[in-house]
XYZ file of C-alpha atoms in Angstrom:
707
model
C 13.921 -24.533 -16.583
C 10.697 -24.626 -18.816
C 10.102 -26.576 -21.634
C 10.338 -23.873 -24.699
C 8.041 -26.163 -26.783
C 5.222 -26.373 -24.203
C 1.892 -24.633 -23.957
C 2.037 -21.407 -22.265
C 2.334 -21.471 -18.663
C 0.144 -18.261 -18.464
C -1.856 -16.012 -20.726
C -2.894 -12.271 -20.395
C -6.049 -11.027 -21.987
C -7.163 -7.357 -22.611
C -10.541 -6.518 -22.222
C -12.897 -3.241 -22.510
C -15.713 -1.564 -20.320
C -17.396 0.474 -22.706
C -19.874 1.919 -20.750
C -17.132 2.983 -18.291
C -15.074 4.458 -21.276
C -18.232 6.464 -22.642
C -18.944 7.694 -19.002
C -15.295 8.682 -18.362
C -14.969 10.555 -21.843
C -18.172 12.471 -20.707
C -16.528 13.089 -17.800
C -13.267 14.308 -19.264
C -15.328 16.640 -22.159
C -16.940 18.133 -18.997
C -13.737 19.020 -17.392
C -12.301 20.813 -20.500
C -15.587 22.721 -20.750
C -15.318 24.067 -17.450
C -11.543 24.888 -18.035
C -12.685 26.624 -21.309
C -15.604 28.976 -19.579
C -13.179 30.030 -17.363
C -10.792 31.115 -19.820
C -13.284 33.100 -22.113
C -15.086 34.464 -18.941
C -13.453 37.555 -19.046
C -15.661 39.848 -17.180
C -15.428 37.202 -13.982
C -11.470 37.393 -13.783
C -10.960 37.942 -10.055
C -8.738 36.406 -7.200
C -10.990 33.258 -6.445
C -11.744 32.655 -10.357
C -8.017 32.493 -10.703
C -7.287 30.201 -7.644
C -10.101 28.153 -8.848
C -8.869 27.824 -12.548
C -5.488 26.754 -10.751
C -7.221 23.858 -8.870
C -9.416 22.778 -11.424
C -6.493 22.521 -14.020
C -4.847 20.299 -11.803
C -7.820 18.145 -10.915
C -7.968 17.923 -14.533
C -4.931 16.776 -15.177
C -5.131 13.817 -12.649
C -8.315 12.840 -13.850
C -6.196 12.088 -17.082
C -3.908 10.518 -15.110
C -6.046 8.030 -13.818
C -7.851 7.684 -17.259
C -4.536 6.554 -18.667
C -3.981 3.895 -16.034
C -7.305 2.395 -16.289
C -8.042 2.457 -20.061
C -6.603 -0.503 -21.165
C -7.071 -3.274 -18.151
C -6.152 -6.914 -18.225
C -6.403 -10.045 -16.471
C -3.592 -13.090 -16.451
C -4.492 -16.833 -16.063
C -2.245 -19.111 -15.007
C -1.625 -22.741 -15.486
C -0.057 -24.551 -12.747
C -0.796 -27.933 -13.843
C 1.230 -27.307 -17.152
C 4.074 -25.962 -14.870
C 4.299 -29.341 -13.089
C 4.223 -31.171 -16.561
C 7.081 -28.864 -18.025
C 9.458 -28.581 -15.717
C 11.935 -31.253 -14.263
C 12.338 -29.920 -10.972
C 10.728 -27.417 -9.193
C 13.042 -24.099 -8.204
C 13.747 -23.584 -4.448
C 12.026 -20.362 -3.327
C 12.868 -17.887 -0.381
C 10.358 -16.647 1.710
C 10.896 -13.278 3.627
C 8.938 -11.959 6.348
C 9.589 -8.805 7.597
C 8.652 -6.702 11.209
C 9.870 -4.007 13.012
C 8.060 -3.459 16.112
C 6.534 -6.244 18.790
C 4.434 -3.581 20.166
C 2.951 -2.027 17.275
C 3.469 -5.716 15.195
C 2.416 -8.487 17.555
C 4.567 -11.387 17.358
C 1.351 -13.754 17.023
C 0.558 -11.974 13.966
C 4.056 -13.009 12.358
C 4.126 -16.223 13.908
C 0.965 -16.976 11.766
C 2.333 -15.360 8.656
C 5.241 -17.555 8.964
C 3.110 -20.820 9.608
C 1.077 -20.222 6.718
C 4.072 -19.738 4.457
C 5.633 -23.132 5.855
C 2.141 -24.870 5.081
C 2.715 -24.017 1.429
C 1.591 -26.807 -1.112
C 5.308 -26.982 -2.590
C 8.049 -29.201 -1.959
C 9.012 -28.228 1.608
C 12.869 -28.705 1.161
C 12.331 -26.092 -1.769
C 11.200 -23.209 0.554
C 13.301 -21.799 2.933
C 11.813 -19.279 5.497
C 13.810 -15.911 6.645
C 12.117 -13.699 9.449
C 13.749 -9.793 9.291
C 13.163 -8.031 13.060
C 14.325 -4.717 12.429
C 13.062 -4.078 15.997
C 15.777 -6.631 17.670
C 13.102 -8.171 19.860
C 13.731 -11.162 21.998
C 9.933 -11.713 22.351
C 9.884 -12.020 18.448
C 12.741 -14.683 18.532
C 11.059 -16.463 21.447
C 7.751 -16.478 19.507
C 9.234 -18.090 16.461
C 11.301 -20.429 18.461
C 7.668 -21.926 19.664
C 5.921 -21.208 16.453
C 9.030 -23.829 14.499
C 8.075 -26.704 17.400
C 4.335 -26.022 16.778
C 4.767 -25.865 12.686
C 6.005 -29.689 12.827
C 2.512 -30.823 13.448
C 0.391 -27.889 11.793
C 2.039 -28.309 8.687
C 1.284 -31.909 7.916
C -2.498 -31.405 9.883
C -2.980 -28.559 7.154
C -1.698 -30.727 4.278
C -3.307 -34.209 5.237
C -7.011 -32.348 5.513
C -6.293 -29.988 2.581
C -6.947 -26.813 4.925
C -7.445 -23.691 2.817
C -6.472 -21.195 5.317
C -3.678 -22.254 7.000
C -2.994 -19.540 9.582
C -4.375 -20.423 12.686
C -5.418 -17.472 13.616
C -8.139 -17.372 11.123
C -8.402 -21.033 10.871
C -9.784 -21.685 14.244
C -12.156 -18.605 14.702
C -13.792 -18.298 10.990
C -16.651 -20.884 10.384
C -15.007 -24.490 9.692
C -13.629 -25.362 6.450
C -16.346 -28.425 5.236
C -15.154 -31.357 3.240
C -15.213 -34.990 2.398
C -11.665 -35.112 4.120
C -12.498 -33.414 6.983
C -15.948 -34.600 7.895
C -14.639 -37.554 10.107
C -14.448 -38.213 14.268
C -10.976 -38.846 13.620
C -10.684 -35.193 11.941
C -12.463 -33.571 14.878
C -10.529 -35.169 17.695
C -7.186 -34.074 15.751
C -9.011 -30.538 15.336
C -9.519 -30.109 19.113
C -5.822 -31.456 19.239
C -4.237 -28.736 17.330
C -6.776 -26.021 18.636
C -5.283 -26.799 22.026
C -1.749 -26.538 21.009
C -2.211 -23.342 19.407
C -3.971 -21.835 22.798
C -1.204 -23.243 24.450
C 1.461 -21.186 21.739
C -0.554 -18.254 21.878
C -0.287 -17.746 25.840
C 3.377 -18.791 25.754
C 3.714 -15.943 23.261
C 2.032 -13.398 25.631
C 4.197 -10.496 26.132
C 3.641 -10.256 30.292
C 4.552 -14.360 30.844
C 7.267 -13.867 28.531
C 9.146 -10.770 30.193
C 8.411 -12.412 33.734
C 9.800 -15.717 33.032
C 12.359 -15.651 30.161
C 14.912 -13.188 30.905
C 17.809 -12.099 28.524
C 20.104 -15.145 29.458
C 21.538 -18.101 27.849
C 20.828 -17.804 24.033
C 18.818 -14.480 24.737
C 21.704 -12.840 26.007
C 22.570 -11.389 22.891
C 19.277 -9.295 23.285
C 20.282 -8.140 26.711
C 22.422 -4.870 25.733
C 20.412 -4.061 22.245
C 18.135 -1.070 21.284
C 15.314 -1.362 18.950
C 16.620 1.575 16.529
C 20.074 1.066 17.273
C 21.830 -2.625 17.399
C 24.437 -5.047 15.932
C 23.240 -7.904 13.365
C 22.275 -11.102 15.535
C 21.887 -14.065 13.289
C 19.811 -16.722 15.190
C 18.541 -17.363 11.773
C 20.133 -17.341 8.146
C 21.000 -15.193 5.204
C 19.371 -16.332 2.284
C 22.053 -15.309 -0.416
C 25.072 -17.315 1.679
C 22.492 -20.244 2.628
C 20.028 -21.245 0.169
C 20.516 -18.436 -2.387
C 17.256 -19.238 -4.308
C 16.365 -18.511 -7.653
C 13.028 -16.696 -6.783
C 12.160 -14.707 -3.775
C 8.673 -13.998 -2.105
C 8.473 -11.111 0.126
C 5.550 -10.360 2.555
C 4.517 -7.990 5.319
C 4.160 -9.981 9.101
C 0.399 -9.616 8.742
C -0.232 -11.029 5.365
C -1.213 -14.595 5.727
C -1.506 -16.772 2.960
C -5.025 -17.929 1.771
C -3.993 -19.727 -1.337
C -1.530 -22.607 -0.599
C -1.287 -22.780 -4.131
C 0.275 -19.481 -5.013
C 3.942 -20.054 -5.384
C 2.942 -22.522 -8.358
C 0.906 -19.839 -9.671
C 3.493 -17.359 -9.425
C 6.167 -19.811 -11.111
C 3.582 -20.252 -14.069
C 4.744 -16.809 -15.040
C 8.012 -16.404 -14.045
C 9.229 -19.738 -15.646
C 7.378 -19.306 -18.898
C 9.422 -19.057 -21.442
C 8.181 -15.246 -22.322
C 8.079 -14.762 -18.932
C 11.634 -15.701 -17.897
C 12.991 -13.009 -20.760
C 10.385 -10.110 -19.543
C 8.922 -10.513 -16.049
C 10.898 -9.305 -13.199
C 8.314 -9.645 -10.677
C 4.945 -11.013 -10.126
C 2.713 -8.916 -7.930
C -0.277 -10.311 -5.889
C -3.002 -7.942 -4.721
C -3.394 -6.651 -1.319
C -6.729 -7.742 0.293
C -8.203 -7.914 3.582
C -10.216 -9.956 6.115
C -12.079 -9.551 9.387
C -13.271 -6.286 7.818
C -15.686 -3.809 9.307
C -19.140 -3.635 7.379
C -19.521 -1.188 4.533
C -15.596 0.046 5.161
C -16.324 3.131 7.561
C -12.837 4.325 7.566
C -12.474 3.716 3.716
C -9.235 1.698 4.195
C -9.885 -1.490 2.407
C -9.767 0.462 -0.794
C -11.765 -2.172 -2.796
C -12.771 -0.314 -5.959
C -9.122 1.399 -6.323
C -7.373 -2.195 -6.199
C -10.465 -3.381 -8.887
C -9.614 -0.622 -11.230
C -5.827 0.109 -10.556
C -4.494 -3.568 -10.553
C -6.092 -4.662 -13.635
C -5.049 -1.394 -15.012
C -1.642 -1.899 -14.298
C -1.542 -5.180 -15.759
C -2.510 -3.725 -19.356
C 0.932 -1.622 -19.292
C 4.186 -2.583 -18.300
C 2.694 -4.032 -15.449
C 1.938 -3.627 -11.681
C 3.880 -1.817 -9.035
C 5.976 -3.270 -6.520
C 3.587 -3.366 -3.450
C 6.047 -4.031 -0.524
C 4.368 -7.313 0.099
C 2.731 -10.130 -1.526
C 5.680 -10.064 -4.344
C 7.647 -12.941 -5.821
C 11.083 -11.636 -7.325
C 13.903 -12.942 -9.422
C 16.865 -12.383 -7.337
C 19.230 -11.423 -10.397
C 16.998 -8.720 -11.032
C 17.106 -7.435 -7.360
C 20.855 -7.892 -8.129
C 21.016 -5.646 -10.912
C 20.049 -7.728 -14.101
C 18.684 -5.909 -16.663
C 16.843 -7.933 -19.619
C 18.956 -6.934 -22.385
C 21.947 -9.213 -20.719
C 19.844 -11.687 -18.884
C 21.475 -14.584 -20.618
C 25.247 -12.965 -20.528
C 27.730 -13.111 -17.325
C 28.251 -10.248 -15.175
C 29.608 -8.262 -17.726
C 32.204 -6.522 -15.645
C 35.233 -6.922 -13.959
C 36.408 -8.545 -10.804
C 37.046 -5.076 -9.167
C 34.118 -3.836 -10.449
C 31.970 -6.784 -9.141
C 33.384 -6.126 -5.744
C 32.696 -2.538 -5.503
C 29.021 -3.675 -6.454
C 28.599 -6.356 -3.921
C 30.665 -5.849 -0.822
C 34.167 -7.193 0.196
C 32.758 -10.796 1.297
C 34.098 -13.415 -1.092
C 31.467 -15.711 0.251
C 28.763 -13.180 -0.956
C 30.640 -12.517 -4.436
C 30.457 -16.289 -5.293
C 26.308 -16.210 -4.206
C 26.007 -13.367 -6.078
C 27.852 -14.867 -9.476
C 25.450 -17.731 -9.328
C 22.540 -16.045 -9.086
C 23.274 -13.764 -11.581
C 24.267 -16.690 -13.644
C 21.198 -18.399 -12.792
C 22.815 -21.243 -11.246
C 20.975 -22.977 -7.863
C 23.126 -24.236 -4.826
C 23.796 -27.644 -4.280
C 24.332 -28.726 -0.699
C 28.197 -28.715 -1.582
C 28.198 -25.355 -2.006
C 27.549 -24.576 1.302
C 29.919 -24.237 4.330
C 27.833 -24.395 7.151
C 30.686 -23.969 9.467
C 31.467 -20.323 8.903
C 28.208 -19.432 7.471
C 26.898 -17.390 10.867
C 30.149 -15.111 11.127
C 29.900 -14.377 7.329
C 26.103 -13.621 7.534
C 26.764 -11.640 10.692
C 29.131 -9.638 8.195
C 27.059 -9.100 5.560
C 23.830 -8.296 7.359
C 25.193 -5.437 9.281
C 24.613 -1.796 7.841
C 28.259 -1.168 7.617
C 28.644 -3.578 5.068
C 26.897 -1.526 2.441
C 28.939 1.497 2.873
C 30.853 2.204 -0.568
C 28.894 -0.445 -2.308
C 26.226 -0.190 -4.674
C 23.785 -1.590 -2.108
C 20.692 0.601 -2.385
C 21.928 2.226 -5.355
C 22.016 -0.257 -7.580
C 21.784 -3.636 -5.940
C 18.666 -4.848 -3.633
C 16.000 -2.573 -2.212
C 16.707 1.282 -3.540
C 17.111 3.732 -0.916
C 15.736 7.404 -1.025
C 12.012 7.295 -0.380
C 10.211 5.615 2.535
C 8.040 4.113 0.197
C 11.407 2.106 -1.038
C 8.988 -0.841 -2.552
C 7.416 1.433 -5.091
C 11.047 2.756 -5.588
C 12.312 -0.486 -6.309
C 9.919 -1.420 -8.549
C 10.344 1.734 -10.558
C 14.180 1.378 -10.993
C 13.276 -2.203 -12.689
C 10.813 -1.147 -14.735
C 12.856 1.481 -16.207
C 15.321 -1.019 -17.035
C 12.744 -2.344 -19.537
C 11.239 -5.424 -17.695
C 7.710 -5.827 -16.945
C 6.021 -7.370 -14.050
C 3.006 -9.224 -13.791
C -0.254 -9.417 -11.797
C -1.299 -12.624 -10.344
C -4.674 -12.932 -9.182
C -5.501 -16.805 -8.770
C -8.715 -17.910 -7.321
C -9.262 -18.138 -3.916
C -7.018 -14.909 -3.259
C -3.520 -15.513 -2.506
C -2.870 -13.432 0.657
C -4.872 -11.483 2.738
C -3.920 -9.238 5.973
C -5.659 -6.899 8.149
C -6.589 -3.365 7.392
C -5.686 -0.650 10.176
C -7.998 0.559 12.292
C -9.456 4.037 11.986
C -7.882 7.377 12.872
C -4.345 7.733 13.806
C -3.139 4.454 12.270
C -5.137 4.685 9.268
C -3.674 8.452 8.814
C -0.214 7.536 9.539
C 0.287 4.837 6.690
C -1.788 6.966 4.308
C 0.896 9.758 5.307
C 3.772 7.465 4.797
C 2.599 6.539 1.657
C 1.913 10.049 0.118
C 5.560 11.179 1.659
C 7.137 7.923 -0.304
C 5.558 9.118 -3.691
C 6.368 12.811 -3.356
C 10.170 11.898 -2.225
C 10.217 9.315 -5.635
C 8.997 12.634 -7.808
C 12.418 14.689 -6.422
C 14.605 11.916 -6.983
C 17.220 11.085 -9.885
C 14.366 8.027 -10.644
C 11.549 10.549 -11.138
C 9.187 8.551 -13.599
C 9.455 11.613 -16.122
C 13.128 11.439 -16.539
C 12.803 7.260 -16.386
C 10.472 7.887 -19.442
C 12.619 10.221 -21.334
C 16.111 8.784 -20.798
C 15.393 5.077 -19.875
C 12.887 2.299 -20.574
C 10.057 3.111 -18.600
C 7.071 3.207 -21.502
C 5.028 6.852 -21.704
C 1.738 4.986 -20.570
C 3.858 3.513 -17.487
C 5.377 6.734 -16.652
C 1.774 8.452 -16.194
C 0.726 5.612 -14.192
C 3.623 6.395 -11.446
C 2.663 10.159 -11.554
C -0.985 9.469 -10.828
C 0.265 7.676 -7.573
C 2.815 10.347 -6.771
C -0.185 13.034 -7.363
C -1.332 11.335 -3.774
C 1.040 13.972 -2.495
C 0.596 16.691 -4.463
C -3.224 16.753 -5.188
C -3.909 17.198 -1.579
C -2.333 20.744 -1.965
C -4.907 21.778 -4.540
C -7.593 20.405 -2.791
C -6.969 22.049 0.565
C -6.817 25.678 -1.795
C -10.269 24.759 -3.084
C -11.438 24.290 0.664
C -10.387 27.246 1.646
C -11.245 29.041 -1.315
C -14.981 28.244 -0.211
C -14.964 29.988 3.136
C -12.883 33.100 1.699
C -15.891 33.287 -0.879
C -18.532 33.354 1.431
C -16.951 35.365 4.053
C -15.504 38.108 1.484
C -18.899 37.895 -0.446
C -17.355 36.762 -3.582
C -17.653 33.901 -5.924
C -16.062 31.240 -7.987
C -18.579 29.271 -9.341
C -20.534 30.690 -12.482
C -23.339 32.671 -11.998
C -24.867 32.263 -15.219
C -25.813 29.221 -17.403
C -22.039 28.137 -16.814
C -23.018 26.382 -13.547
C -24.740 23.924 -15.491
C -21.155 22.295 -16.288
C -19.792 21.931 -12.699
C -23.417 20.676 -12.065
C -23.611 18.157 -14.822
C -20.198 16.500 -13.835
C -20.732 16.263 -10.020
C -24.052 14.245 -10.925
C -22.587 11.977 -13.245
C -19.642 11.359 -11.370
C -21.780 10.720 -8.400
C -23.845 8.191 -10.226
C -21.141 6.688 -12.155
C -18.887 5.861 -9.111
C -22.168 4.390 -6.995
C -22.829 2.196 -10.064
C -19.266 0.882 -9.542
C -19.633 0.095 -6.088
C -23.036 -1.791 -6.817
C -21.741 -3.496 -9.693
C -18.747 -4.898 -7.347
C -21.346 -6.208 -4.790
C -20.937 -3.384 -2.551
C -23.341 -1.168 -0.770
C -24.516 2.613 -1.203
C -23.366 3.220 2.104
C -20.088 1.584 1.662
C -19.661 4.227 -1.281
C -20.412 7.130 0.557
C -17.740 6.087 3.277
C -15.370 6.247 0.892
C -16.259 9.123 -0.717
C -15.952 11.323 2.193
C -13.134 9.501 3.861
C -11.276 10.389 0.396
C -11.725 14.029 1.330
C -10.493 13.571 4.709
C -7.346 11.474 4.058
C -6.301 13.822 1.103
C -6.834 16.972 2.925
C -5.365 15.365 6.223
C -2.631 12.901 5.699
C -1.791 14.344 1.906
C -1.173 17.608 3.005
C 0.899 16.712 5.899
C 2.840 14.410 3.711
C 3.651 17.262 1.255
C 4.594 19.803 4.524
C 6.941 16.942 5.033
C 8.809 16.704 2.243
C 8.777 20.581 1.825
C 10.608 20.800 4.804
C 12.962 18.042 3.790
C 13.712 19.757 0.730
C 14.531 23.301 2.636
C 16.475 20.947 4.886
C 14.832 21.899 8.001
C 13.874 18.069 8.551
C 13.906 14.530 7.497
C 11.115 12.571 6.753
C 10.272 9.291 9.035
C 8.891 6.026 8.455
C 6.177 5.247 10.767
C 5.692 1.553 11.415
C 1.768 0.810 11.015
C 0.179 -0.109 13.922
C -1.093 -4.042 13.425
C -3.919 -4.871 16.030
C -4.859 -8.732 16.440
C -8.129 -9.324 14.406
C -11.491 -9.627 16.771
C -12.360 -13.442 17.330
C -15.573 -12.619 17.345
C -18.254 -11.221 15.847
C -17.052 -7.273 14.711
C -20.745 -6.358 13.984
C -21.668 -6.724 17.802
C -18.866 -4.092 18.785
C -21.144 -0.783 17.989
C -17.559 1.412 18.691
C -15.875 -0.830 16.196
C -16.704 1.889 13.228
C -16.334 4.948 15.250
C -13.575 7.434 13.824
C -10.875 7.957 16.995
C -8.079 10.792 17.191
C -4.871 11.270 18.923
C -2.662 14.696 18.989
C -1.166 13.763 16.077
C -0.368 16.954 13.980
C -2.298 15.168 11.041
C -5.509 16.023 12.213
C -4.911 19.772 12.440
C -5.533 20.628 8.664
C -8.849 18.907 8.544
C -10.110 20.336 12.062
C -9.139 23.775 10.351
C -10.956 23.286 7.085
C -13.730 22.276 9.289
C -13.567 25.188 11.580
C -13.544 27.517 8.501
C -16.557 26.170 6.613
C -18.315 26.592 10.126
C -17.211 30.178 10.437
C -17.988 30.833 6.960
C -21.439 29.490 7.521
C -22.335 31.480 10.775
C -21.168 34.887 8.430
C -23.462 33.914 5.680
C -26.542 33.211 8.470
C -25.637 36.470 10.636
C -25.493 38.819 7.591
C -22.263 39.773 8.432
C -20.834 39.597 4.578
C -19.513 42.879 3.204
C -21.572 44.344 0.677
C -20.686 43.168 -2.857
C -17.941 46.145 -4.140
C -19.296 46.971 -7.662
C -22.790 46.004 -9.677
C -20.775 44.189 -12.341
C -19.767 41.933 -9.416
C -21.835 38.982 -8.075
C -21.601 37.663 -4.386
C -21.418 34.332 -2.980
C -24.407 32.110 -4.039
C -25.952 29.028 -3.671
C -23.147 27.070 -5.481
C -20.626 27.806 -2.678
C -23.128 27.491 0.140
C -23.984 24.197 -1.389
C -19.902 23.306 -1.791
C -19.205 24.413 2.065
C -22.206 22.377 3.132
C -21.216 19.299 1.376
C -17.749 19.619 2.307
C -18.943 19.779 6.115
C -21.236 16.425 5.880
C -17.922 14.593 4.652
C -16.132 15.864 7.599
C -18.969 14.690 9.960
C -16.488 12.567 11.755
C -14.458 15.611 12.623
C -17.483 17.481 13.440
C -18.498 15.201 16.168
C -14.982 15.001 17.323
C -15.668 18.620 18.687
C -17.985 17.057 21.150
C -17.391 13.692 21.842
C -15.061 12.630 24.596
C -11.914 9.944 25.376
C -10.460 8.838 21.906
C -13.535 9.391 20.196
C -12.835 13.416 20.693
C -10.533 15.860 18.955
C -7.791 16.622 21.307
C -8.135 20.338 22.744
C -4.818 21.386 21.878
C -5.260 20.742 18.071
C -9.116 22.555 18.087
C -7.376 25.562 19.757
C -4.570 25.295 17.184
C -7.067 25.165 14.571
C -9.123 27.969 15.863
C -6.149 30.326 15.883
C -5.179 29.497 12.246
C -9.252 30.321 11.298
C -9.072 33.380 13.152
C -5.996 34.465 11.054
C -7.892 33.516 7.801
C -10.513 35.243 8.831
C -8.715 38.334 9.638
C -6.821 38.034 6.744
C -10.375 38.053 4.586
C -11.407 41.343 6.528
C -7.725 42.803 5.472
C -8.316 41.806 1.690
C -12.029 43.536 2.113
C -10.817 46.688 3.554
C -8.394 47.044 1.236
């Protein structure tokens, strides 16, 4: 499609942070020194010493995995103007929006995402938007119907006045955009008219008014006997492979609105570049958030993580597929590898049928996609498209085919997005990061407590499932085409589900040493090693936040929440996968609740940053860890520790006390939760369970002492 003799449509630049490399190298040396010190300190060998060595060994491995992922960051620069000059005709793009529950994901949020996609700066006849509602909600369908009517006025308004943020939910409640085009009386009149139309749309979509005035009659009758988790395929829309069959696809979550209307042109600058056409399978845009709380009290905005991780991955085989904000090549999703990109399907008709299913219409569309052909109007038979679409959209169509194994999104993990990206990378494809200015997409970060924990638990669970499946990065690197450093990068994020086990052990070790009057930290000059690491690491991370324009308070919020999230959501994820391996239970995909963004000033809400709890088991590990530390400190203060067994041994010292106090400070939201009321209080059932576990732990420690 692109002119082979033209200038490159995008370029990648690698860069270095020398001060960052020096500091990280120093921290690496300190970690290795600490492990070496433990090995050579024969006189200190004990059970706590051995457990500490195991945990610190894993922390060192995790540190090196993070280090190699971020060591050679890169940035990509796109040239959409060159794209427009080098292609005769822009290709069609299919847009996918996914939603699953009208209560957890309010339809008005989905509507705003769809409206922002329809208003993209791209030829309208080249775009087709599809909404996948796994919850089979008549309300969502009704909302989209009403949104399509509003879009006929909204899209021209956005393009006429060059509106930047094209989701009305944000546009009408943020500070007005100022430009020469909209600084006129006519604009103000049209603005008021559009605002009134959007308010009417919002009221129509209101759940109560819909259920009262729109029973499942007429065109909604097909929804009358359906269940959210068990329903037939209902086609009131179109299936992309049978209708448009665009060579490129964008998928977004229902809350990720477009913030840069030219993002399609930026992404296609990579995908249509002569080199990109041969090597790049998908283009990932980062996740960023709007209407955020000041100083990130819940630690869920992940600003620094994305700032370091995304460029680091861009310097390797490419960023992971994040499940949203991603542009795909359809032929890659259909199983094409870079080795045979210029060839045909390469398989027999029978094998082709076994891979894609029995639908002749779909087999035709798949053949078109794999050959890089684009549908013309004559290729589409509208008369039977609904019947065929109903057939291929059903779950039963996949049985006995390659869907979920070789074709489409890959099954086997509740984070099937990361698993799908991994299977693409292991074929030898690269991916690229696209970060134009302004940022391409923005979403709404989950609230504190239950919602955030559920999301983190789902991520960690899915990562561990990838580790134990046949697409494990280690296997993909040894026997397929996943590069070594990309393998280590995948292992780093998989470590989100493994590291919590060692963090929980380390936290329990603190309480154990104080209760039994033993130690795991060096008592001689060796204590300087962990002290130096702790001090340098904290100063280093503070500087990272300050350099990014963030506050010290936000740094601290992220520091403490990283401990809370890991030892609660991450540890529960590990237990979930363990139960799956033992075939006791299966892992479950929990939809993240998406609250409507606040329309007022979130700074005026004093309770906006307060941590909330529910009766989920995800809060049990943290509550237990907190009670363990409190119990250990009480035993220490009351002098109930046993005497040191032998003169050659040392009892617990200031190091253990400091670490325990630091951990309790990190768990300040939980400490407050013991005494708060309402949703800000840890449920009594959770406290009772944690108290029982704490008593058992103390009893075990006493038994060890007496034996």
